[in-house]
XYZ file of C-alpha atoms in Angstrom:
63
model
C -4.046 11.312 -1.319
C -5.668 8.806 -3.677
C -4.143 5.385 -4.044
C -4.584 2.190 -6.034
C -3.353 -0.104 -3.298
C -6.583 -2.094 -2.852
C -6.957 -2.698 -6.597
C -3.355 -3.786 -7.044
C -3.584 -5.985 -3.961
C -6.755 -7.635 -5.316
C -5.066 -8.284 -8.674
C -2.548 -10.434 -6.821
C -5.181 -12.043 -4.585
C -3.376 -10.712 -1.513
C -5.249 -9.996 1.687
C -4.455 -6.916 3.713
C -2.662 -9.242 6.107
C -0.547 -10.680 3.264
C 0.495 -7.217 2.111
C 1.151 -6.070 5.667
C 3.468 -9.016 6.272
C 5.370 -8.381 3.027
C 5.636 -4.635 3.746
C 6.526 -5.262 7.405
C 3.685 -3.143 8.788
C 0.417 -3.914 10.548
C -2.787 -4.839 8.745
C -4.318 -1.728 10.301
C -1.698 0.401 8.537
C -2.605 -1.110 5.158
C -6.295 -0.589 5.896
C -5.719 3.051 6.855
C -3.688 3.723 3.712
C -6.325 2.119 1.476
C -9.092 4.201 3.095
C -7.089 7.409 2.703
C -6.815 7.957 6.459
C -3.045 7.626 6.542
C -0.362 8.786 4.123
C 2.674 6.528 4.294
C 6.158 7.831 4.856
C 8.425 7.798 1.844
C 10.229 4.650 3.006
C 6.978 2.680 3.147
C 5.779 4.129 -0.168
C 9.005 2.913 -1.806
C 8.615 -0.518 -0.201
C 5.028 -0.822 -1.462
C 6.008 0.283 -4.962
C 8.773 -2.313 -4.969
C 6.346 -5.046 -3.903
C 4.002 -4.117 -6.762
C 6.884 -3.579 -9.211
C 5.746 -0.078 -10.113
C 6.591 3.576 -9.505
C 5.344 5.337 -6.392
C 3.337 7.634 -8.687
C 1.472 4.555 -9.959
C 0.300 3.840 -6.398
C -0.255 7.319 -5.005
C -1.570 10.561 -6.495
C -2.803 13.873 -5.069
C -6.596 14.154 -4.800
């Protein structure tokens, strides 16, 4: 799954640690999502979309 997490995070000048704290996950989880090694569960995808004030489809798309 492709995602725009790193770009959106950079637009807000958030580190992976900042986003992890806000999303209540580990920094390693954010890193794995950004690298495409881990696909988040729906609950986390909703939480991330809420943090970025966008739709889940704006963050994640099939390859």
